[in-house]
Amino acid sequence: MQSISRKDLIRRACSFAEPFRISSGESFRLEDVDPEDTLHLEAEDKPLAKEALTMGIELLAEYQDKLYAQDSWGLLLIFQAMDAAGKDGTIKHVMSGVNPQGCQVSSFKAPTSVDLDHDYLWRCMQCLPERGRIGIFNRSYYEDTLVVRVHPELLEHQKIPPELVGKDIWKERFKDIRHFESYLSRNGIIVRKFFLHVSKKEQKRRFLERLNNPEKNWKFSAADIRERAFWEDYMAAYEDMIRHTASDEAPWYVVPANNKWFTRVAVAAAIIETLDSLNLRYPKVGEEARRELESARQALEAEKA
Ligand code: AMP
Ligand code: MG
């Protein structure tokens, strides 16, 4: 494994990301993605996959350093999933090697009264990554087409003038989101979206683990069981959302999430693929700046002590 060249690693990363990338949603069907899928890898390949992930994480750190130095592009990574699909763990592992100064994580929970006094994009806009940074959204404005769609009574709390809430509201939101994401892309903020696709059966197994293991009790919330009862509605909402908001500039990656080790590899691969496509370079120092560096070097070397 250690002998893998950088070029090889990037090529492999692309091969792990590509099968899950949805750039055009018309024909997308959630049932075509198997949450158990691990491509050609078997359970006994797990140690190899972990090793590859470690190398991928090192590569990500290198890209992030260049992104920061260039101070031009920004990267927004959006994570959406059902409860216990592994969003938090994936974010923790995949970003473990990057410099915290270049990374901002924002988690979006039920909106506050201040949030509800604004349009639904408002709270997310305030957390967009700066140029040179990676911004991670743990949930996002997409919740306003998911949980709010599954529980339409939440829409009433959004205080939108009633005449603006019609039967096309979800289509309208998808359109606004598409435009918002292309606006970001046109400004150099790259958008990549991840749906970690876990099965209902695996969610049950993970909930039971949270209930049975005292160290995991804190992760369990009674609300999670309530939402589980709406599984089919959520799947339909996710599918429709992906169909309408997948684009070339802001693709969805629908990542199988029943095997955490695989989810992490696929997500890291997609981020590597994205950052590699930017051809990031450390900024070149101009003639004048080079002269300044040279005189600073001479001054330092001339110091007595
Ligand atoms: P967790 O990420 O598990 O801490 O849960 C956060 C909760 O906030 C989830 O149940 C989400 O569905 C909920 N949430 C996030 N955004 C919204 C929103 N815009 N409207 C209503 N609930 C939301
Ligand atoms: Mg939760």
mmCIF file with all atom_site columns, N, CA, C and O in Angstrom, residues 135-165:
data_model
loop_
_atom_site.group_PDB
_atom_site.id
_atom_site.type_symbol
_atom_site.label_atom_id
_atom_site.label_alt_id
_atom_site.label_comp_id
_atom_site.label_asym_id
_atom_site.label_entity_id
_atom_site.label_seq_id
_atom_site.pdbx_PDB_ins_code
_atom_site.Cartn_x
_atom_site.Cartn_y
_atom_site.Cartn_z
_atom_site.occupancy
_atom_site.B_iso_or_equiv
_atom_site.pdbx_formal_charge
_atom_site.auth_seq_id
_atom_site.auth_comp_id
_atom_site.auth_asym_id
_atom_site.auth_atom_id
_atom_site.pdbx_PDB_model_num
ATOM 1   N N  . GLY A 1 135 ? -15.982 24.512 4.278  1.00 0.00 ? 135 GLY A N  1
ATOM 2   C CA . GLY A 1 135 ? -17.136 24.625 5.170  1.00 0.00 ? 135 GLY A CA 1
ATOM 3   C C  . GLY A 1 135 ? -17.914 23.325 5.124  1.00 0.00 ? 135 GLY A C  1
ATOM 4   O O  . GLY A 1 135 ? -18.129 22.778 4.044  1.00 0.00 ? 135 GLY A O  1
ATOM 5   N N  . ILE A 1 136 ? -18.281 22.835 6.300  1.00 0.00 ? 136 ILE A N  1
ATOM 6   C CA . ILE A 1 136 ? -19.052 21.597 6.339  1.00 0.00 ? 136 ILE A CA 1
ATOM 7   C C  . ILE A 1 136 ? -20.406 21.895 6.943  1.00 0.00 ? 136 ILE A C  1
ATOM 8   O O  . ILE A 1 136 ? -20.484 22.469 8.037  1.00 0.00 ? 136 ILE A O  1
ATOM 9   N N  . PHE A 1 137 ? -21.458 21.528 6.230  1.00 0.00 ? 137 PHE A N  1
ATOM 10  C CA . PHE A 1 137 ? -22.807 21.659 6.781  1.00 0.00 ? 137 PHE A CA 1
ATOM 11  C C  . PHE A 1 137 ? -23.287 20.279 7.213  1.00 0.00 ? 137 PHE A C  1
ATOM 12  O O  . PHE A 1 137 ? -23.451 19.387 6.380  1.00 0.00 ? 137 PHE A O  1
ATOM 13  N N  . ASN A 1 138 ? -23.488 20.113 8.522  1.00 0.00 ? 138 ASN A N  1
ATOM 14  C CA . ASN A 1 138 ? -24.075 18.897 9.070  1.00 0.00 ? 138 ASN A CA 1
ATOM 15  C C  . ASN A 1 138 ? -25.583 19.169 9.102  1.00 0.00 ? 138 ASN A C  1
ATOM 16  O O  . ASN A 1 138 ? -26.069 19.826 10.009 1.00 0.00 ? 138 ASN A O  1
ATOM 17  N N  . ARG A 1 139 ? -26.295 18.721 8.087  1.00 0.00 ? 139 ARG A N  1
ATOM 18  C CA . ARG A 1 139 ? -27.648 19.155 7.711  1.00 0.00 ? 139 ARG A CA 1
ATOM 19  C C  . ARG A 1 139 ? -27.540 20.570 7.143  1.00 0.00 ? 139 ARG A C  1
ATOM 20  O O  . ARG A 1 139 ? -26.498 21.220 7.277  1.00 0.00 ? 139 ARG A O  1
ATOM 21  N N  . SER A 1 140 ? -28.634 21.048 6.548  1.00 0.00 ? 140 SER A N  1
ATOM 22  C CA . SER A 1 140 ? -28.517 22.278 5.777  1.00 0.00 ? 140 SER A CA 1
ATOM 23  C C  . SER A 1 140 ? -29.903 22.798 5.415  1.00 0.00 ? 140 SER A C  1
ATOM 24  O O  . SER A 1 140 ? -30.914 22.291 5.919  1.00 0.00 ? 140 SER A O  1
ATOM 25  N N  . TYR A 1 141 ? -29.932 23.729 4.473  1.00 0.00 ? 141 TYR A N  1
ATOM 26  C CA . TYR A 1 141 ? -31.215 24.222 3.942  1.00 0.00 ? 141 TYR A CA 1
ATOM 27  C C  . TYR A 1 141 ? -32.025 23.112 3.287  1.00 0.00 ? 141 TYR A C  1
ATOM 28  O O  . TYR A 1 141 ? -33.216 23.267 3.063  1.00 0.00 ? 141 TYR A O  1
ATOM 29  N N  . TYR A 1 142 ? -31.378 21.982 2.991  1.00 0.00 ? 142 TYR A N  1
ATOM 30  C CA . TYR A 1 142 ? -32.145 20.863 2.412  1.00 0.00 ? 142 TYR A CA 1
ATOM 31  C C  . TYR A 1 142 ? -33.173 20.311 3.393  1.00 0.00 ? 142 TYR A C  1
ATOM 32  O O  . TYR A 1 142 ? -34.169 19.720 2.977  1.00 0.00 ? 142 TYR A O  1
ATOM 33  N N  . GLU A 1 143 ? -32.952 20.528 4.716  1.00 0.00 ? 143 GLU A N  1
ATOM 34  C CA . GLU A 1 143 ? -33.966 20.086 5.688  1.00 0.00 ? 143 GLU A CA 1
ATOM 35  C C  . GLU A 1 143 ? -35.312 20.747 5.395  1.00 0.00 ? 143 GLU A C  1
ATOM 36  O O  . GLU A 1 143 ? -36.365 20.202 5.716  1.00 0.00 ? 143 GLU A O  1
ATOM 37  N N  . ASP A 1 144 ? -35.260 21.920 4.778  1.00 0.00 ? 144 ASP A N  1
ATOM 38  C CA . ASP A 1 144 ? -36.500 22.637 4.470  1.00 0.00 ? 144 ASP A CA 1
ATOM 39  C C  . ASP A 1 144 ? -37.243 22.051 3.280  1.00 0.00 ? 144 ASP A C  1
ATOM 40  O O  . ASP A 1 144 ? -38.314 22.542 2.896  1.00 0.00 ? 144 ASP A O  1
ATOM 41  N N  . THR A 1 145 ? -36.661 20.990 2.702  1.00 0.00 ? 145 THR A N  1
ATOM 42  C CA . THR A 1 145 ? -37.376 20.226 1.667  1.00 0.00 ? 145 THR A CA 1
ATOM 43  C C  . THR A 1 145 ? -37.527 18.770 2.121  1.00 0.00 ? 145 THR A C  1
ATOM 44  O O  . THR A 1 145 ? -37.998 17.936 1.354  1.00 0.00 ? 145 THR A O  1
ATOM 45  N N  . LEU A 1 146 ? -37.082 18.484 3.351  1.00 0.00 ? 146 LEU A N  1
ATOM 46  C CA . LEU A 1 146 ? -37.129 17.102 3.860  1.00 0.00 ? 146 LEU A CA 1
ATOM 47  C C  . LEU A 1 146 ? -38.047 17.023 5.078  1.00 0.00 ? 146 LEU A C  1
ATOM 48  O O  . LEU A 1 146 ? -39.232 16.739 4.938  1.00 0.00 ? 146 LEU A O  1
ATOM 49  N N  . VAL A 1 147 ? -37.497 17.365 6.267  1.00 0.00 ? 147 VAL A N  1
ATOM 50  C CA . VAL A 1 147 ? -38.321 17.250 7.483  1.00 0.00 ? 147 VAL A CA 1
ATOM 51  C C  . VAL A 1 147 ? -39.569 18.136 7.366  1.00 0.00 ? 147 VAL A C  1
ATOM 52  O O  . VAL A 1 147 ? -40.663 17.743 7.773  1.00 0.00 ? 147 VAL A O  1
ATOM 53  N N  . VAL A 1 148 ? -39.413 19.299 6.738  1.00 0.00 ? 148 VAL A N  1
ATOM 54  C CA . VAL A 1 148 ? -40.551 20.222 6.614  1.00 0.00 ? 148 VAL A CA 1
ATOM 55  C C  . VAL A 1 148 ? -41.584 19.686 5.609  1.00 0.00 ? 148 VAL A C  1
ATOM 56  O O  . VAL A 1 148 ? -42.781 19.908 5.747  1.00 0.00 ? 148 VAL A O  1
ATOM 57  N N  . ARG A 1 149 ? -41.101 18.906 4.649  1.00 0.00 ? 149 ARG A N  1
ATOM 58  C CA . ARG A 1 149 ? -42.023 18.317 3.678  1.00 0.00 ? 149 ARG A CA 1
ATOM 59  C C  . ARG A 1 149 ? -42.760 17.119 4.292  1.00 0.00 ? 149 ARG A C  1
ATOM 60  O O  . ARG A 1 149 ? -43.949 16.913 4.067  1.00 0.00 ? 149 ARG A O  1
ATOM 61  N N  . VAL A 1 150 ? -42.012 16.357 5.097  1.00 0.00 ? 150 VAL A N  1
ATOM 62  C CA . VAL A 1 150 ? -42.602 15.173 5.730  1.00 0.00 ? 150 VAL A CA 1
ATOM 63  C C  . VAL A 1 150 ? -43.597 15.609 6.824  1.00 0.00 ? 150 VAL A C  1
ATOM 64  O O  . VAL A 1 150 ? -44.595 14.935 7.065  1.00 0.00 ? 150 VAL A O  1
ATOM 65  N N  . HIS A 1 151 ? -43.306 16.764 7.447  1.00 0.00 ? 151 HIS A N  1
ATOM 66  C CA . HIS A 1 151 ? -44.219 17.290 8.484  1.00 0.00 ? 151 HIS A CA 1
ATOM 67  C C  . HIS A 1 151 ? -44.677 18.683 8.059  1.00 0.00 ? 151 HIS A C  1
ATOM 68  O O  . HIS A 1 151 ? -44.144 19.692 8.557  1.00 0.00 ? 151 HIS A O  1
ATOM 69  N N  . PRO A 1 152 ? -45.654 18.769 7.169  1.00 0.00 ? 152 PRO A N  1
ATOM 70  C CA . PRO A 1 152 ? -46.014 20.077 6.587  1.00 0.00 ? 152 PRO A CA 1
ATOM 71  C C  . PRO A 1 152 ? -46.450 21.108 7.631  1.00 0.00 ? 152 PRO A C  1
ATOM 72  O O  . PRO A 1 152 ? -46.409 22.304 7.360  1.00 0.00 ? 152 PRO A O  1
ATOM 73  N N  . GLU A 1 153 ? -46.815 20.634 8.835  1.00 0.00 ? 153 GLU A N  1
ATOM 74  C CA . GLU A 1 153 ? -47.206 21.621 9.868  1.00 0.00 ? 153 GLU A CA 1
ATOM 75  C C  . GLU A 1 153 ? -46.024 22.540 10.219 1.00 0.00 ? 153 GLU A C  1
ATOM 76  O O  . GLU A 1 153 ? -46.231 23.673 10.669 1.00 0.00 ? 153 GLU A O  1
ATOM 77  N N  . LEU A 1 154 ? -44.797 22.065 9.983  1.00 0.00 ? 154 LEU A N  1
ATOM 78  C CA . LEU A 1 154 ? -43.618 22.911 10.256 1.00 0.00 ? 154 LEU A CA 1
ATOM 79  C C  . LEU A 1 154 ? -43.591 24.130 9.333  1.00 0.00 ? 154 LEU A C  1
ATOM 80  O O  . LEU A 1 154 ? -43.047 25.177 9.676  1.00 0.00 ? 154 LEU A O  1
ATOM 81  N N  . LEU A 1 155 ? -44.181 23.958 8.178  1.00 0.00 ? 155 LEU A N  1
ATOM 82  C CA . LEU A 1 155 ? -44.219 25.047 7.193  1.00 0.00 ? 155 LEU A CA 1
ATOM 83  C C  . LEU A 1 155 ? -44.989 26.235 7.765  1.00 0.00 ? 155 LEU A C  1
ATOM 84  O O  . LEU A 1 155 ? -44.648 27.393 7.505  1.00 0.00 ? 155 LEU A O  1
ATOM 85  N N  . GLU A 1 156 ? -46.012 25.925 8.565  1.00 0.00 ? 156 GLU A N  1
ATOM 86  C CA . GLU A 1 156 ? -46.818 27.003 9.161  1.00 0.00 ? 156 GLU A CA 1
ATOM 87  C C  . GLU A 1 156 ? -45.981 27.865 10.099 1.00 0.00 ? 156 GLU A C  1
ATOM 88  O O  . GLU A 1 156 ? -46.185 29.069 10.186 1.00 0.00 ? 156 GLU A O  1
ATOM 89  N N  . HIS A 1 157 ? -44.998 27.224 10.765 1.00 0.00 ? 157 HIS A N  1
ATOM 90  C CA . HIS A 1 157 ? -44.148 28.005 11.680 1.00 0.00 ? 157 HIS A CA 1
ATOM 91  C C  . HIS A 1 157 ? -43.201 28.920 10.918 1.00 0.00 ? 157 HIS A C  1
ATOM 92  O O  . HIS A 1 157 ? -42.536 29.756 11.510 1.00 0.00 ? 157 HIS A O  1
ATOM 93  N N  . GLN A 1 158 ? -43.093 28.719 9.635  1.00 0.00 ? 158 GLN A N  1
ATOM 94  C CA . GLN A 1 158 ? -42.111 29.517 8.872  1.00 0.00 ? 158 GLN A CA 1
ATOM 95  C C  . GLN A 1 158 ? -42.634 30.915 8.552  1.00 0.00 ? 158 GLN A C  1
ATOM 96  O O  . GLN A 1 158 ? -41.927 31.712 7.949  1.00 0.00 ? 158 GLN A O  1
ATOM 97  N N  . LYS A 1 159 ? -43.868 31.173 8.934  1.00 0.00 ? 159 LYS A N  1
ATOM 98  C CA . LYS A 1 159 ? -44.429 32.519 8.853  1.00 0.00 ? 159 LYS A CA 1
ATOM 99  C C  . LYS A 1 159 ? -44.419 33.127 7.440  1.00 0.00 ? 159 LYS A C  1
ATOM 100 O O  . LYS A 1 159 ? -44.347 34.348 7.288  1.00 0.00 ? 159 LYS A O  1
ATOM 101 N N  . ILE A 1 160 ? -44.468 32.267 6.454  1.00 0.00 ? 160 ILE A N  1
ATOM 102 C CA . ILE A 1 160 ? -44.493 32.755 5.067  1.00 0.00 ? 160 ILE A CA 1
ATOM 103 C C  . ILE A 1 160 ? -45.918 33.256 4.777  1.00 0.00 ? 160 ILE A C  1
ATOM 104 O O  . ILE A 1 160 ? -46.883 32.617 5.206  1.00 0.00 ? 160 ILE A O  1
ATOM 105 N N  . PRO A 1 161 ? -46.074 34.364 4.083  1.00 0.00 ? 161 PRO A N  1
ATOM 106 C CA . PRO A 1 161 ? -47.436 34.809 3.744  1.00 0.00 ? 161 PRO A CA 1
ATOM 107 C C  . PRO A 1 161 ? -48.207 33.662 3.067  1.00 0.00 ? 161 PRO A C  1
ATOM 108 O O  . PRO A 1 161 ? -47.687 33.056 2.114  1.00 0.00 ? 161 PRO A O  1
ATOM 109 N N  . PRO A 1 162 ? -49.396 33.338 3.572  1.00 0.00 ? 162 PRO A N  1
ATOM 110 C CA . PRO A 1 162 ? -50.108 32.142 3.101  1.00 0.00 ? 162 PRO A CA 1
ATOM 111 C C  . PRO A 1 162 ? -50.303 32.098 1.581  1.00 0.00 ? 162 PRO A C  1
ATOM 112 O O  . PRO A 1 162 ? -50.263 31.024 0.985  1.00 0.00 ? 162 PRO A O  1
ATOM 113 N N  . GLU A 1 163 ? -50.471 33.258 0.978  1.00 0.00 ? 163 GLU A N  1
ATOM 114 C CA . GLU A 1 163 ? -50.698 33.232 -0.486 1.00 0.00 ? 163 GLU A CA 1
ATOM 115 C C  . GLU A 1 163 ? -49.451 32.779 -1.247 1.00 0.00 ? 163 GLU A C  1
ATOM 116 O O  . GLU A 1 163 ? -49.509 32.499 -2.443 1.00 0.00 ? 163 GLU A O  1
ATOM 117 N N  . LEU A 1 164 ? -48.314 32.708 -0.556 1.00 0.00 ? 164 LEU A N  1
ATOM 118 C CA . LEU A 1 164 ? -47.090 32.250 -1.237 1.00 0.00 ? 164 LEU A CA 1
ATOM 119 C C  . LEU A 1 164 ? -46.840 30.752 -1.023 1.00 0.00 ? 164 LEU A C  1
ATOM 120 O O  . LEU A 1 164 ? -45.863 30.196 -1.526 1.00 0.00 ? 164 LEU A O  1
ATOM 121 N N  . VAL A 1 165 ? -47.710 30.132 -0.234 1.00 0.00 ? 165 VAL A N  1
ATOM 122 C CA . VAL A 1 165 ? -47.536 28.692 0.016  1.00 0.00 ? 165 VAL A CA 1
ATOM 123 C C  . VAL A 1 165 ? -48.554 27.920 -0.823 1.00 0.00 ? 165 VAL A C  1
ATOM 124 O O  . VAL A 1 165 ? -49.713 27.790 -0.454 1.00 0.00 ? 165 VAL A O  1
#
